[in-house]
Each structure stands twice: as structure tokens, then as C-alpha cells.
């Protein structure tokens, strides 16, 4: 199993917090740096794009094209939807959307979706030598077992890390390879609207590849 890398300091994050349309860009930028990935010239897919933090990061790192997929409508930031490199795929469920073409890199930030469902959906988009960067949300994985989406859960760091490792092991048992795992430098949410200021759940970013 891949070793866990340490995220950058919060001070550095605050200095760059205005670089992207949402803080999701900070999460992906950290993963790309940690895993030594450059999307320059790549065709990519962003599953669960929302406002477009991941898409924005990919474009700023030189991606040639990004398919931005989300079930919502009208959420993607205007500067991204008006960018010729972005193919907007709104009102599209990433778990069931057929790939338009095979891509080099898939990035994932899907709400209330466990990794055992998200990764196979992403793998359909990949070229044989492509890879996936996915945001693992331990509180989502935990909630999937308790079947209570209304639970206002803030996991301890120890529990979050254990669930992240368990999730990676589950993916490996499904035939995928995890080449890296790192805590997100940005704290994720508890239940929307219920989170107290300064609290939240630790999330992890994983580098995943399909077995050859």
C-alpha cells in the first residue's frame, strides 16, 4: 500500500487561496505536486466538477481539454464554461455517463458516492496508461455503512486515516493499484449547514491506476 504523504502548511494555502474558482483547486494542486503529476497537454475528465475547482487547476497546469461532468446545472464558473478547452457535461451522472473519448487523467470529487462505485466509473474513461486522482471522503465511506446521510459526523483524524486506508485496500482487492495517498490540505465538511466554524472532516487524495 502507498505511504501517506504530508500536506503543505496552512500558511502556504492561505497565500494561494485565491488562485482557483473554489478551494477544490487547492486540493488537486496539492495532489498533483505530491504525486509529481503534470496534466500539461493532457485530455482530462473531471467527475463531479461542481463550481470547477479541479477543472480550473487542470487548466492552469496546462491541460489541453477537460470534460467537466456534474449532475447539477449552471454551477460551473463562467470563466471555465466559456473556456474553449472545457467540454461542459451538465445534468450528467458521472456513474452512468458514457465516456466521450479515452482520456489521460480522471479527477474525482463526487458527493455522497463511495470509491468502490466512483473508481470503476472513472476507469471507463481512461487510456491504458492513464491514471485517476480521487478525493476520498472518509465520512462518506463511513456513512455508507451506517446508511444515515443525515448524520452530522466529524471523524477523529485517527478514524479518518483508518477508513482511508481501508478504502484503498478495498480498491486494491478490486484490482486497482494505489500509487499514492496524501491528506488533503483543506478540511472538508460535515453535513452541509451543520458544520461549526473551524470544524470538518479530513479528506485524502489517492493516485489510482488500473492493473495492466
GROMACS .gro file of C-alpha atoms in nm:
model
  212
    1UNK     CA    1   0.000   0.000   0.000
    2UNK     CA    2   0.120   0.352  -0.075
    3UNK     CA    3   0.272   0.556   0.207
    4UNK     CA    4   0.082   0.860   0.332
    5UNK     CA    5   0.240   1.192   0.232
    6UNK     CA    6   0.221   1.503   0.448
    7UNK     CA    7   0.027   1.807   0.322
    8UNK     CA    8   0.173   2.154   0.291
    9UNK     CA    9   0.129   2.415   0.564
   10UNK     CA   10  -0.194   2.610   0.608
   11UNK     CA   11   0.011   2.931   0.573
   12UNK     CA   12   0.106   2.839   0.217
   13UNK     CA   13  -0.256   2.753   0.142
   14UNK     CA   14  -0.381   3.092   0.255
   15UNK     CA   15  -0.127   3.258   0.030
   16UNK     CA   16  -0.267   3.075  -0.273
   17UNK     CA   17  -0.634   3.051  -0.171
   18UNK     CA   18  -0.748   3.297  -0.441
   19UNK     CA   19  -0.582   3.106  -0.725
   20UNK     CA   20  -0.885   2.893  -0.817
   21UNK     CA   21  -1.261   2.933  -0.852
   22UNK     CA   22  -1.307   2.713  -0.544
   23UNK     CA   23  -1.091   2.557  -0.276
   24UNK     CA   24  -1.114   2.227  -0.461
   25UNK     CA   25  -0.835   2.360  -0.679
   26UNK     CA   26  -0.607   2.371  -0.375
   27UNK     CA   27  -0.679   2.005  -0.305
   28UNK     CA   28  -0.597   1.893  -0.657
   29UNK     CA   29  -0.290   2.117  -0.682
   30UNK     CA   30  -0.154   1.952  -0.367
   31UNK     CA   31  -0.217   1.605  -0.512
   32UNK     CA   32  -0.052   1.687  -0.844
   33UNK     CA   33   0.253   1.823  -0.664
   34UNK     CA   34   0.271   1.534  -0.418
   35UNK     CA   35   0.234   1.267  -0.686
   36UNK     CA   36   0.461   1.454  -0.934
   37UNK     CA   37   0.187   1.461  -1.197
   38UNK     CA   38   0.164   1.723  -1.468
   39UNK     CA   39  -0.150   1.743  -1.681
   40UNK     CA   40   0.023   1.963  -1.939
   41UNK     CA   41  -0.106   1.869  -2.283
   42UNK     CA   42  -0.338   1.602  -2.141
   43UNK     CA   43  -0.702   1.533  -2.212
   44UNK     CA   44  -0.877   1.500  -1.875
   45UNK     CA   45  -1.216   1.431  -1.720
   46UNK     CA   46  -1.340   1.598  -1.401
   47UNK     CA   47  -1.615   1.387  -1.246
   48UNK     CA   48  -1.824   1.590  -1.003
   49UNK     CA   49  -1.689   1.923  -1.122
   50UNK     CA   50  -1.937   2.146  -0.933
   51UNK     CA   51  -1.804   2.506  -0.941
   52UNK     CA   52  -1.490   2.382  -1.114
   53UNK     CA   53  -1.200   2.395  -0.870
   54UNK     CA   54  -1.046   2.078  -1.011
   55UNK     CA   55  -1.113   2.186  -1.370
   56UNK     CA   56  -0.955   2.525  -1.302
   57UNK     CA   57  -0.645   2.361  -1.155
   58UNK     CA   58  -0.608   2.129  -1.455
   59UNK     CA   59  -0.632   2.420  -1.698
   60UNK     CA   60  -0.383   2.629  -1.505
   61UNK     CA   61  -0.146   2.331  -1.514
   62UNK     CA   62  -0.173   2.317  -1.893
   63UNK     CA   63  -0.442   2.058  -1.969
   64UNK     CA   64  -0.539   2.057  -2.337
   65UNK     CA   65  -0.901   1.958  -2.276
   66UNK     CA   66  -1.123   1.888  -1.975
   67UNK     CA   67  -1.460   1.714  -1.977
   68UNK     CA   68  -1.640   1.867  -1.677
   69UNK     CA   69  -1.916   1.633  -1.561
   70UNK     CA   70  -2.180   1.705  -1.296
   71UNK     CA   71  -2.543   1.624  -1.220
   72UNK     CA   72  -2.613   1.992  -1.147
   73UNK     CA   73  -2.689   2.267  -1.396
   74UNK     CA   74  -2.535   2.614  -1.403
   75UNK     CA   75  -2.282   2.561  -1.122
   76UNK     CA   76  -1.962   2.563  -1.327
   77UNK     CA   77  -1.791   2.903  -1.306
   78UNK     CA   78  -1.838   3.123  -1.612
   79UNK     CA   79  -1.468   3.162  -1.681
   80UNK     CA   80  -1.447   2.783  -1.715
   81UNK     CA   81  -1.764   2.721  -1.915
   82UNK     CA   82  -1.653   2.991  -2.159
   83UNK     CA   83  -1.307   2.837  -2.198
   84UNK     CA   84  -1.266   2.656  -2.530
   85UNK     CA   85  -1.071   2.379  -2.358
   86UNK     CA   86  -1.369   2.283  -2.139
   87UNK     CA   87  -1.644   2.048  -2.254
   88UNK     CA   88  -1.935   2.112  -2.017
   89UNK     CA   89  -2.139   1.799  -1.940
   90UNK     CA   90  -2.413   1.915  -1.704
   91UNK     CA   91  -2.714   1.716  -1.583
   92UNK     CA   92  -2.494   1.409  -1.622
   93UNK     CA   93  -2.447   1.143  -1.356
   94UNK     CA   94  -2.078   1.052  -1.364
   95UNK     CA   95  -2.154   0.696  -1.257
   96UNK     CA   96  -2.361   0.634  -1.570
   97UNK     CA   97  -2.230   0.881  -1.828
   98UNK     CA   98  -2.063   0.713  -2.124
   99UNK     CA   99  -1.713   0.847  -2.199
  100UNK     CA  100  -1.690   1.076  -2.500
  101UNK     CA  101  -1.330   0.967  -2.557
  102UNK     CA  102  -1.049   0.799  -2.367
  103UNK     CA  103  -0.850   1.042  -2.153
  104UNK     CA  104  -0.509   1.061  -1.987
  105UNK     CA  105  -0.625   1.168  -1.641
  106UNK     CA  106  -0.952   1.150  -1.448
  107UNK     CA  107  -1.005   1.354  -1.132
  108UNK     CA  108  -1.292   1.278  -0.895
  109UNK     CA  109  -1.482   1.474  -0.630
  110UNK     CA  110  -1.825   1.313  -0.615
  111UNK     CA  111  -2.078   1.391  -0.344
  112UNK     CA  112  -2.219   1.102  -0.142
  113UNK     CA  113  -2.053   0.845  -0.363
  114UNK     CA  114  -1.822   0.576  -0.228
  115UNK     CA  115  -1.498   0.495  -0.404
  116UNK     CA  116  -1.595   0.140  -0.494
  117UNK     CA  117  -1.852   0.296  -0.728
  118UNK     CA  118  -1.659   0.605  -0.836
  119UNK     CA  119  -1.336   0.436  -0.945
  120UNK     CA  120  -1.492   0.186  -1.189
  121UNK     CA  121  -1.688   0.474  -1.346
  122UNK     CA  122  -1.367   0.674  -1.384
  123UNK     CA  123  -1.176   0.377  -1.521
  124UNK     CA  124  -1.410   0.362  -1.822
  125UNK     CA  125  -1.268   0.699  -1.933
  126UNK     CA  126  -0.902   0.602  -1.910
  127UNK     CA  127  -0.649   0.529  -2.178
  128UNK     CA  128  -0.448   0.213  -2.097
  129UNK     CA  129  -0.167   0.417  -1.940
  130UNK     CA  130  -0.393   0.677  -1.777
  131UNK     CA  131  -0.442   0.745  -1.408
  132UNK     CA  132  -0.700   0.870  -1.159
  133UNK     CA  133  -0.670   1.124  -0.878
  134UNK     CA  134  -0.965   1.080  -0.645
  135UNK     CA  135  -1.078   1.263  -0.332
  136UNK     CA  136  -1.153   1.005  -0.063
  137UNK     CA  137  -1.403   1.135   0.192
  138UNK     CA  138  -1.385   0.904   0.495
  139UNK     CA  139  -1.709   1.046   0.636
  140UNK     CA  140  -1.886   0.941   0.314
  141UNK     CA  141  -1.738   0.593   0.332
  142UNK     CA  142  -1.843   0.570   0.698
  143UNK     CA  143  -2.195   0.697   0.628
  144UNK     CA  144  -2.237   0.438   0.353
  145UNK     CA  145  -2.202   0.169   0.620
  146UNK     CA  146  -2.437   0.338   0.868
  147UNK     CA  147  -2.695   0.421   0.596
  148UNK     CA  148  -2.762   0.761   0.757
  149UNK     CA  149  -2.690   1.055   0.529
  150UNK     CA  150  -2.840   1.289   0.788
  151UNK     CA  151  -2.576   1.206   1.047
  152UNK     CA  152  -2.373   1.514   1.145
  153UNK     CA  153  -2.039   1.333   1.152
  154UNK     CA  154  -1.696   1.477   1.221
  155UNK     CA  155  -1.450   1.189   1.239
  156UNK     CA  156  -1.136   1.195   1.450
  157UNK     CA  157  -0.812   1.212   1.248
  158UNK     CA  158  -0.727   0.857   1.355
  159UNK     CA  159  -1.059   0.716   1.238
  160UNK     CA  160  -1.044   0.913   0.913
  161UNK     CA  161  -0.697   0.777   0.835
  162UNK     CA  162  -0.802   0.420   0.912
  163UNK     CA  163  -1.106   0.450   0.684
  164UNK     CA  164  -0.891   0.599   0.407
  165UNK     CA  165  -0.652   0.303   0.428
  166UNK     CA  166  -0.944   0.059   0.438
  167UNK     CA  167  -1.084   0.224   0.126
  168UNK     CA  168  -0.752   0.187  -0.054
  169UNK     CA  169  -0.737  -0.180   0.045
  170UNK     CA  170  -1.088  -0.228  -0.091
  171UNK     CA  171  -0.988  -0.074  -0.424
  172UNK     CA  172  -0.679  -0.294  -0.441
  173UNK     CA  173  -0.896  -0.600  -0.375
  174UNK     CA  174  -1.099  -0.490  -0.679
  175UNK     CA  175  -0.786  -0.500  -0.896
  176UNK     CA  176  -0.678  -0.135  -0.889
  177UNK     CA  177  -0.336  -0.007  -0.786
  178UNK     CA  178  -0.291   0.282  -0.543
  179UNK     CA  179   0.042   0.454  -0.605
  180UNK     CA  180  -0.003   0.736  -0.355
  181UNK     CA  181  -0.216   0.864  -0.068
  182UNK     CA  182  -0.200   1.207   0.095
  183UNK     CA  183  -0.422   1.405   0.334
  184UNK     CA  184  -0.596   1.697   0.171
  185UNK     CA  185  -0.453   2.031   0.287
  186UNK     CA  186  -0.810   2.164   0.308
  187UNK     CA  187  -1.057   2.036   0.565
  188UNK     CA  188  -1.379   1.901   0.417
  189UNK     CA  189  -1.730   1.942   0.551
  190UNK     CA  190  -1.956   1.774   0.795
  191UNK     CA  191  -2.319   1.777   0.688
  192UNK     CA  192  -2.395   2.088   0.482
  193UNK     CA  193  -2.529   2.367   0.703
  194UNK     CA  194  -2.446   2.182   1.026
  195UNK     CA  195  -2.070   2.226   1.039
  196UNK     CA  196  -1.938   2.455   1.311
  197UNK     CA  197  -1.679   2.709   1.207
  198UNK     CA  198  -1.332   2.561   1.227
  199UNK     CA  199  -1.450   2.202   1.222
  200UNK     CA  200  -1.473   1.949   0.945
  201UNK     CA  201  -1.351   1.618   0.817
  202UNK     CA  202  -1.006   1.525   0.697
  203UNK     CA  203  -1.012   1.405   0.337
  204UNK     CA  204  -0.749   1.216   0.138
  205UNK     CA  205  -0.634   1.222  -0.222
  206UNK     CA  206  -0.527   0.897  -0.384
  207UNK     CA  207  -0.344   0.821  -0.707
  208UNK     CA  208  -0.507   0.517  -0.864
  209UNK     CA  209  -0.423   0.316  -1.175
  210UNK     CA  210  -0.586   0.021  -1.345
  211UNK     CA  211  -0.398  -0.307  -1.335
  212UNK     CA  212  -0.249  -0.398  -1.671
   0.00000   0.00000   0.00000
